[in-house]
Coordinates of C-alpha atoms in Angstrom, one line a residue:
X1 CA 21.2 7.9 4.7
X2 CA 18.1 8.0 6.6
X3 CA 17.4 4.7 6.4
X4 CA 20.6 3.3 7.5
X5 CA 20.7 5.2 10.3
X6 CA 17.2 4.5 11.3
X7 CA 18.2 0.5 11.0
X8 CA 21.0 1.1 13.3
X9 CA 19.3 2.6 15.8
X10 CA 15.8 0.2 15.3
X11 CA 16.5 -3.4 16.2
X12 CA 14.1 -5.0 13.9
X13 CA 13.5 -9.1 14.0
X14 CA 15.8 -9.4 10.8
X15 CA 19.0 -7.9 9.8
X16 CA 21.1 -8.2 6.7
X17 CA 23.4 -10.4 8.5
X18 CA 20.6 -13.0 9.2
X19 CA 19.2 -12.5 5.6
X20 CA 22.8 -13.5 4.3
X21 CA 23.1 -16.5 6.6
X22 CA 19.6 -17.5 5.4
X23 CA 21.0 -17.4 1.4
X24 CA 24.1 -19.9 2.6
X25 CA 21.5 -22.1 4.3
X26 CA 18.9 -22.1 1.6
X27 CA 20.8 -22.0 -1.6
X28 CA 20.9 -25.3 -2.1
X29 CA 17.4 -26.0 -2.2
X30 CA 15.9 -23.1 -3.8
X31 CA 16.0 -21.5 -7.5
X32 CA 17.4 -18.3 -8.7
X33 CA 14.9 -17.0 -10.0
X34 CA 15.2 -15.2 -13.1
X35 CA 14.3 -11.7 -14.0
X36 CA 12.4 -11.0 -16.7
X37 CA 11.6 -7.2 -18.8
X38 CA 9.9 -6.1 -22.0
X39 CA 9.8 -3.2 -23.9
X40 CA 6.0 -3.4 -24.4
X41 CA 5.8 -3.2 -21.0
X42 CA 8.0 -0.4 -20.6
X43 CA 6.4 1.6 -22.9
X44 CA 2.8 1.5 -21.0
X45 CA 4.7 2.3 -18.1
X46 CA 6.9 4.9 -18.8
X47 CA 9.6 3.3 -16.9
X48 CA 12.3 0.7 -16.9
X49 CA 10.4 -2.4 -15.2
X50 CA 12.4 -5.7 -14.0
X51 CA 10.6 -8.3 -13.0
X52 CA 11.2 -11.0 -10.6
X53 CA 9.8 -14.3 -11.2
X54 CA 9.0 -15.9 -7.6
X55 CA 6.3 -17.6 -9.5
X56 CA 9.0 -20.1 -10.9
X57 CA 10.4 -20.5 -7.6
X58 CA 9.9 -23.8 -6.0
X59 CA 6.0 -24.2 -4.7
X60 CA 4.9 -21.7 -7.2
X61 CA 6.0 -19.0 -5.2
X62 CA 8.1 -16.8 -2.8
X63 CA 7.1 -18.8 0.3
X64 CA 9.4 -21.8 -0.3
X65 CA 12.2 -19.4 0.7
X66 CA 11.4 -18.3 4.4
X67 CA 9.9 -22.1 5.0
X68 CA 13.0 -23.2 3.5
X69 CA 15.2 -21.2 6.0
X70 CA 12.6 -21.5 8.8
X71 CA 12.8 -25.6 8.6
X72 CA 16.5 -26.1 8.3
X73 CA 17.0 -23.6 11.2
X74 CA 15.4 -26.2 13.5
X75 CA 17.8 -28.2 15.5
X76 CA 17.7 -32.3 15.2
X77 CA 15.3 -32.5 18.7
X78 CA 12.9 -29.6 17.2
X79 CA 12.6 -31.2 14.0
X80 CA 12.1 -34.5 14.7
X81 CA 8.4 -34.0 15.4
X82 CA 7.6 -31.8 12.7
X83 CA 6.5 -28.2 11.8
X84 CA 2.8 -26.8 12.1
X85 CA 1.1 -24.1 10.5
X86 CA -2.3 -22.5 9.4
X87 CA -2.2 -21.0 6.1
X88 CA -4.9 -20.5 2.9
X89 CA -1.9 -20.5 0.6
X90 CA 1.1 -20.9 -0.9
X91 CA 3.0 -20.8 2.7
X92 CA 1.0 -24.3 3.6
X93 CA 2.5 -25.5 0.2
X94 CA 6.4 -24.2 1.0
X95 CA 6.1 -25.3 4.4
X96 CA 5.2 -29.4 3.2
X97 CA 7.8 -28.8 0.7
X98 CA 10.7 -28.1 3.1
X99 CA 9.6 -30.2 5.5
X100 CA 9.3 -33.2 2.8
X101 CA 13.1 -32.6 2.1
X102 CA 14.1 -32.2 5.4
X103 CA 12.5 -35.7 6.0
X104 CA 10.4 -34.8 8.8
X105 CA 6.2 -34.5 9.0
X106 CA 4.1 -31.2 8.2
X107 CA 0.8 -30.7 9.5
X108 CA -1.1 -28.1 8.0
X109 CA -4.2 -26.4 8.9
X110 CA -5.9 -25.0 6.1
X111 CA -9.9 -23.6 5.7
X112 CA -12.4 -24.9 3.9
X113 CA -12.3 -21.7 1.3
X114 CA -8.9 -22.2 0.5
X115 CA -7.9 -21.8 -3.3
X116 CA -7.8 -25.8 -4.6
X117 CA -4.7 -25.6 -6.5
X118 CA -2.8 -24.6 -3.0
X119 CA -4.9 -27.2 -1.4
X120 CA -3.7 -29.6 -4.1
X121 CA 0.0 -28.4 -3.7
X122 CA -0.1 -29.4 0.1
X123 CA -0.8 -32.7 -0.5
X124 CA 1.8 -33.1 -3.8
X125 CA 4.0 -32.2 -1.1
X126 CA 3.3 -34.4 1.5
X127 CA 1.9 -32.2 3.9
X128 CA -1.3 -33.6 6.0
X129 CA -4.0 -31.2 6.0
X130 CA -6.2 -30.4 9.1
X131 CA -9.5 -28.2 7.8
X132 CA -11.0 -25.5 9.8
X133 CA -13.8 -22.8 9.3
X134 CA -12.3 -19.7 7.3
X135 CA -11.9 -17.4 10.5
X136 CA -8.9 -17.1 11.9
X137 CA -10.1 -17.6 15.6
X138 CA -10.8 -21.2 14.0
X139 CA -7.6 -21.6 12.0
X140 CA -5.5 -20.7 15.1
X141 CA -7.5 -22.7 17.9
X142 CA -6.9 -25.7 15.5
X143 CA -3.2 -25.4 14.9
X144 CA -2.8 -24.8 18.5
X145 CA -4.7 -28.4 19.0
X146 CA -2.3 -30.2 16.6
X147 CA 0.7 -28.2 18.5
X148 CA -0.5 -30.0 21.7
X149 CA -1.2 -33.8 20.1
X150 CA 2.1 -33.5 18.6
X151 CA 4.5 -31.3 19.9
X152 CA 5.3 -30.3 16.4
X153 CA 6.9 -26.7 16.3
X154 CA 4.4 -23.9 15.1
X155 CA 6.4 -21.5 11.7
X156 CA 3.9 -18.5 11.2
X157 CA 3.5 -17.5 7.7
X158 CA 5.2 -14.2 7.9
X159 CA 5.4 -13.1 11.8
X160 CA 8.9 -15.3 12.4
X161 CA 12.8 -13.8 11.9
X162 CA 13.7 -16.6 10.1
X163 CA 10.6 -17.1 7.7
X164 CA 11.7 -12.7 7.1
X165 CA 14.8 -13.8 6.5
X166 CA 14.3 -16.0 4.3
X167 CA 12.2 -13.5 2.1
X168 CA 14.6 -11.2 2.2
X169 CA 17.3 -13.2 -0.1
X170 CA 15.3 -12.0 -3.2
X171 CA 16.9 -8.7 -2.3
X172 CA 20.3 -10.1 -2.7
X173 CA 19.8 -11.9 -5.9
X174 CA 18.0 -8.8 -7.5
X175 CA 20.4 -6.1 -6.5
X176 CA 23.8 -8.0 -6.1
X177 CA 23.5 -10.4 -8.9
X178 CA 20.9 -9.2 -11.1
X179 CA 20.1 -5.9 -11.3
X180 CA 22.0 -3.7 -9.2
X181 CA 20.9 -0.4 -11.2
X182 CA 17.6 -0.3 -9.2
X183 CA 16.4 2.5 -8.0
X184 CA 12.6 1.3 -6.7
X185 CA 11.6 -2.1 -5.5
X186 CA 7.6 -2.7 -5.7
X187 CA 6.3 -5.6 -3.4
X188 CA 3.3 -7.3 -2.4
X189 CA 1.5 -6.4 1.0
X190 CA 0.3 -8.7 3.3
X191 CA 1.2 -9.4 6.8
X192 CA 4.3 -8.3 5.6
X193 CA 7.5 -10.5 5.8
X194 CA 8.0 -10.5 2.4
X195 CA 8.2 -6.8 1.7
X196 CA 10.1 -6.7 5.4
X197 CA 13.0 -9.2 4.3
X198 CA 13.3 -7.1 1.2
X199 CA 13.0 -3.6 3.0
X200 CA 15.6 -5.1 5.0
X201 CA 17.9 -6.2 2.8
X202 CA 17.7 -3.8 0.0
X203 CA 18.4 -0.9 2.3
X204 CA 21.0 -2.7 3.8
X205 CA 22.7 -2.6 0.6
X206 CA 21.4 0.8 -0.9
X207 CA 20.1 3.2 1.4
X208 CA 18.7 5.2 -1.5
X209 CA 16.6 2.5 -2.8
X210 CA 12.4 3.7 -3.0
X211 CA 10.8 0.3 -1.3
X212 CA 7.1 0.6 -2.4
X213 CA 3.8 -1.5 -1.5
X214 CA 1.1 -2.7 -3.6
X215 CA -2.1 -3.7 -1.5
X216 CA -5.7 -4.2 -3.3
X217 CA -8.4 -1.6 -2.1
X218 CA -10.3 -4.2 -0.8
X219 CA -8.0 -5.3 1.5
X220 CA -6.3 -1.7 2.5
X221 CA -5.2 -2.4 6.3
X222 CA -1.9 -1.9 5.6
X223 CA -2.3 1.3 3.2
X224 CA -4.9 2.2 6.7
X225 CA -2.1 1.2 9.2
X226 CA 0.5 3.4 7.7
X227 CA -1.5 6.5 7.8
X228 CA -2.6 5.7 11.2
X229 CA 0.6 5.2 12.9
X230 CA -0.9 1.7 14.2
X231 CA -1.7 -1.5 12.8
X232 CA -5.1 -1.3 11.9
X233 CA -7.4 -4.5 11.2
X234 CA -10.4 -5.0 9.0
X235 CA -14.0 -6.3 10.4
X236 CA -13.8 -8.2 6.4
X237 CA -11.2 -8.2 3.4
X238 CA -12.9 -8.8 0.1
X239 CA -10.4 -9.0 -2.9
X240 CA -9.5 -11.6 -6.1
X241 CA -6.4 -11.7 -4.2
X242 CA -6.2 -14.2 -2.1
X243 CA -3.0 -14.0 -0.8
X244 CA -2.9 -10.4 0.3
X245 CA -5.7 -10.7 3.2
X246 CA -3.5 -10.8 6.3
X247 CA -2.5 -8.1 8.3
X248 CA 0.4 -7.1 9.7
X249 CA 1.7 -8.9 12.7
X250 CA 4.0 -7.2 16.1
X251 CA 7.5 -7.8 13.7
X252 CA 6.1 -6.8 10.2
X253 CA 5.1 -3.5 11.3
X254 CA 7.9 -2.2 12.7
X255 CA 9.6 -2.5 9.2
X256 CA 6.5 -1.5 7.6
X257 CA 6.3 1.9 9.3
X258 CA 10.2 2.8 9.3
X259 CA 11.3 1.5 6.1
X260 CA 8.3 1.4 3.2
X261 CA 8.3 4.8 1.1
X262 CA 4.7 4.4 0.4
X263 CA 1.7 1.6 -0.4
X264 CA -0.1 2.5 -3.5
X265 CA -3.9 0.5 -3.2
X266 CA -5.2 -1.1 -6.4
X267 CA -8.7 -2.2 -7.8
X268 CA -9.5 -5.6 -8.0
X269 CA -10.1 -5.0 -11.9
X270 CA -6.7 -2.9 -12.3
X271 CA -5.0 -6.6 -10.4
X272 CA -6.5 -8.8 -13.4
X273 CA -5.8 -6.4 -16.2
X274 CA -2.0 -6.8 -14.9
X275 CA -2.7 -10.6 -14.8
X276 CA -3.3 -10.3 -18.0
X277 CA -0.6 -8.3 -19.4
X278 CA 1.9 -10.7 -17.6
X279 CA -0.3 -13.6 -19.4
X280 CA 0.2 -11.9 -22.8
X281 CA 3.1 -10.0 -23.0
X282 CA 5.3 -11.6 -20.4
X283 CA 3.8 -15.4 -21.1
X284 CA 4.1 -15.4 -17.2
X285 CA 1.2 -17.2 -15.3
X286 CA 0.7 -15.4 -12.0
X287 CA -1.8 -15.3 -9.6
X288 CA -3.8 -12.0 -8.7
X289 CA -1.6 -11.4 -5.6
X290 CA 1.4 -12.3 -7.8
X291 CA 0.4 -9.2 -10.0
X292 CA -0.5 -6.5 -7.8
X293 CA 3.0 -4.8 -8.6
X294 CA 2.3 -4.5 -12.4
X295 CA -0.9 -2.8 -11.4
X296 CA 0.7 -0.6 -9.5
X297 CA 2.8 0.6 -11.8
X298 CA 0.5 1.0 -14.5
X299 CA -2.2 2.9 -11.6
X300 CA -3.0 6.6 -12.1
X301 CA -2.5 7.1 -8.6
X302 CA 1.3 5.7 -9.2
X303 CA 2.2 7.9 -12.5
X304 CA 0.3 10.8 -11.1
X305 CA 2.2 11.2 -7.7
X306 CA 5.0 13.5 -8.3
X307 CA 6.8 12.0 -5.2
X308 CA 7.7 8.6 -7.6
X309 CA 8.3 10.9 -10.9
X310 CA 12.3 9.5 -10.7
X311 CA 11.3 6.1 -9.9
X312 CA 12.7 5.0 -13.5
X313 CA 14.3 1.8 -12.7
X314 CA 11.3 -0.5 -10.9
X315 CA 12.0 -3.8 -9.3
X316 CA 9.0 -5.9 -9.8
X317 CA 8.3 -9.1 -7.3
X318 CA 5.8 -11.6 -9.6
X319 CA 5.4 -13.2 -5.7
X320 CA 3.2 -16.2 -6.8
X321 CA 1.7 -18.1 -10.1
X322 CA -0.6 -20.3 -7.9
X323 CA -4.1 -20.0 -9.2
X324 CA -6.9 -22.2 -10.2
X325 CA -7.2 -21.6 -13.8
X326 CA -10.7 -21.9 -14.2
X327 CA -10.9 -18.8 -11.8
X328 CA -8.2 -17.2 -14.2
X329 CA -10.4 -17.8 -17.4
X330 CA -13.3 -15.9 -15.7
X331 CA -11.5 -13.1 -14.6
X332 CA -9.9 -13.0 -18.3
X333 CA -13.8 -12.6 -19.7
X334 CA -14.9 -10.0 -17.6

């Protein structure tokens, strides 16, 4: 009851009204995405695990969802001149999607380290890439540049209502549709409007519900922000996943800090052991970022913490399966 009472009193950028009216207004361009469980799984964890396959979502990955909702939000006279962003990732990928089937341009700033699969993704999709140096000073001075030669509208990757309502329709599918029986929800951490559209909704419809963070060590702002009371940034991330090294942004937090239970932090090696479990037992390709929640389940500092002992049925999000597979070989050999 905590919860709900804290979300009506704390007006937070989504709500579970605008995460239902993003569902109406995306479902007919997304997948439900299945769920998938084993008992091998189960066994190593101790626990019931569920596991929700945003890596066969459209684009490879969550993203597609908040774009989705994001670029059909837009009015005819916003539209018409097209959507910007900067993003490494599988955002840049969503966002040329749903602009490609809304009919109108995508221009997408992207740096020069980005994964190449993602890269390759933007330009299957029709977006038109604009490179920058990997910083974000340069990655947001360029997208401002394109915003003034184009007057195209700017969709952040995660600090926007509608791109955290859009996330927050896996909520709905899981727990309405799918899997109603949960009791714990594990998400990816990032800037954090995927695990804020799920917060969101999931408490909206069960109060009770345990929403939990995975975050890699090497990349530990959020875990560092929570303790701290503030958001806290890093000088330098360094992590195999490349899709958790944001940080949290001024309508992520605010979710973050009321509504998360906890963020348990994972090694980089305890991420590609997981990859590889989902590889081999699941025959799901993610990427590293993708599966962060498996590790986190399977972490010592997970099953030891008596504070999750009755976590017993765990809602897993598989957020991504965009990597570069030669990338995926060498982390299978070391």
């Amino acid at each position: 009851m905590e919860a709900e009472s804290q979300m009506r009193e704390v007006k937070y950028a989504a709500d579970i009204s605008s995460i239902r009216e993003a569902q109406a207004r995306i479902k007919p361009f997304i997948h439900q995405t299945p769920v998938l469980s084993s008992e091998s799984l189960n066994a190593l964890a101790g626990r019931q695990l569920f596991f929700k396959c945003e890596c066969f979502q459209k684009g490879g990955a969550f993203k597609f969802r908040g774009a989705c909702n994001a670029v059909f939000s837009l009015d005819d006279d916003q539209a018409v001149k097209g959507v910007v962003t900067h993003s490494s990732g599988n955002h840049a990928a969503a966002l040329s999607l749903a602009a490609k089937l809304r009919g109108i341009p995508a221009y997408i700033v992207i740096p020069k380290n980005a994964p190449k699969c993602k890269v390759e993704n933007v330009i299957r999709y029709g977006g038109q890439v604009i490179w920058s140096e990997p910083t974000m000073q340069s990655r947001e001075s360029t997208a401002a540049q394109v915003l003034q030669e184009t007057g195209a509208v700017l969709l952040h990757p995660y600090n926007d209502r509608r791109i955290i309502s859009g996330q927050g329709t896996i909520s709905l599918e899981f727990l309405e549709q799918q899997v109603p029986q949960l009791d714990t929800i594990i998400v990816p951490i990032s800037g954090g409007g995927l695990i804020s559209g799920v917060a969101l909704a999931a408490k909206a419809i069960n109060p009770a519900i345990r929403v939990l963070a995975a975050e890699p060590e090497g990349a530990n702002d959020a875990a560092q922000s929570k303790a701290a009371g503030r958001i806290i940034t890093l000088s330098e991330t360094n992590t195999v996943a490349d899709g958790l090294r944001a940080f949290l942004g001024d309508l992520t937090w605010p979710v973050v800090r009321d509504l998360v239970d906890g963020i348990i932090t994972v090694e980089d090696k305890e991420i590609i052991h997981a990859m590889k479990l989902c590889y081999e037992i699941l025959k799901v390709a993610v990427e590293p970022s993708g599966a962060i929640g498996l590790a986190a389940v399977l972490s010592d500092s997970f099953k030891k913490n008596s504070a999750w002992k009755d976590c017993s049925n765990i809602g897993i999000i598989l957020s991504g399966g965009n990597v570069d597979l030669g990338i995926l070989w060498d982390a299978y050999r070391k």
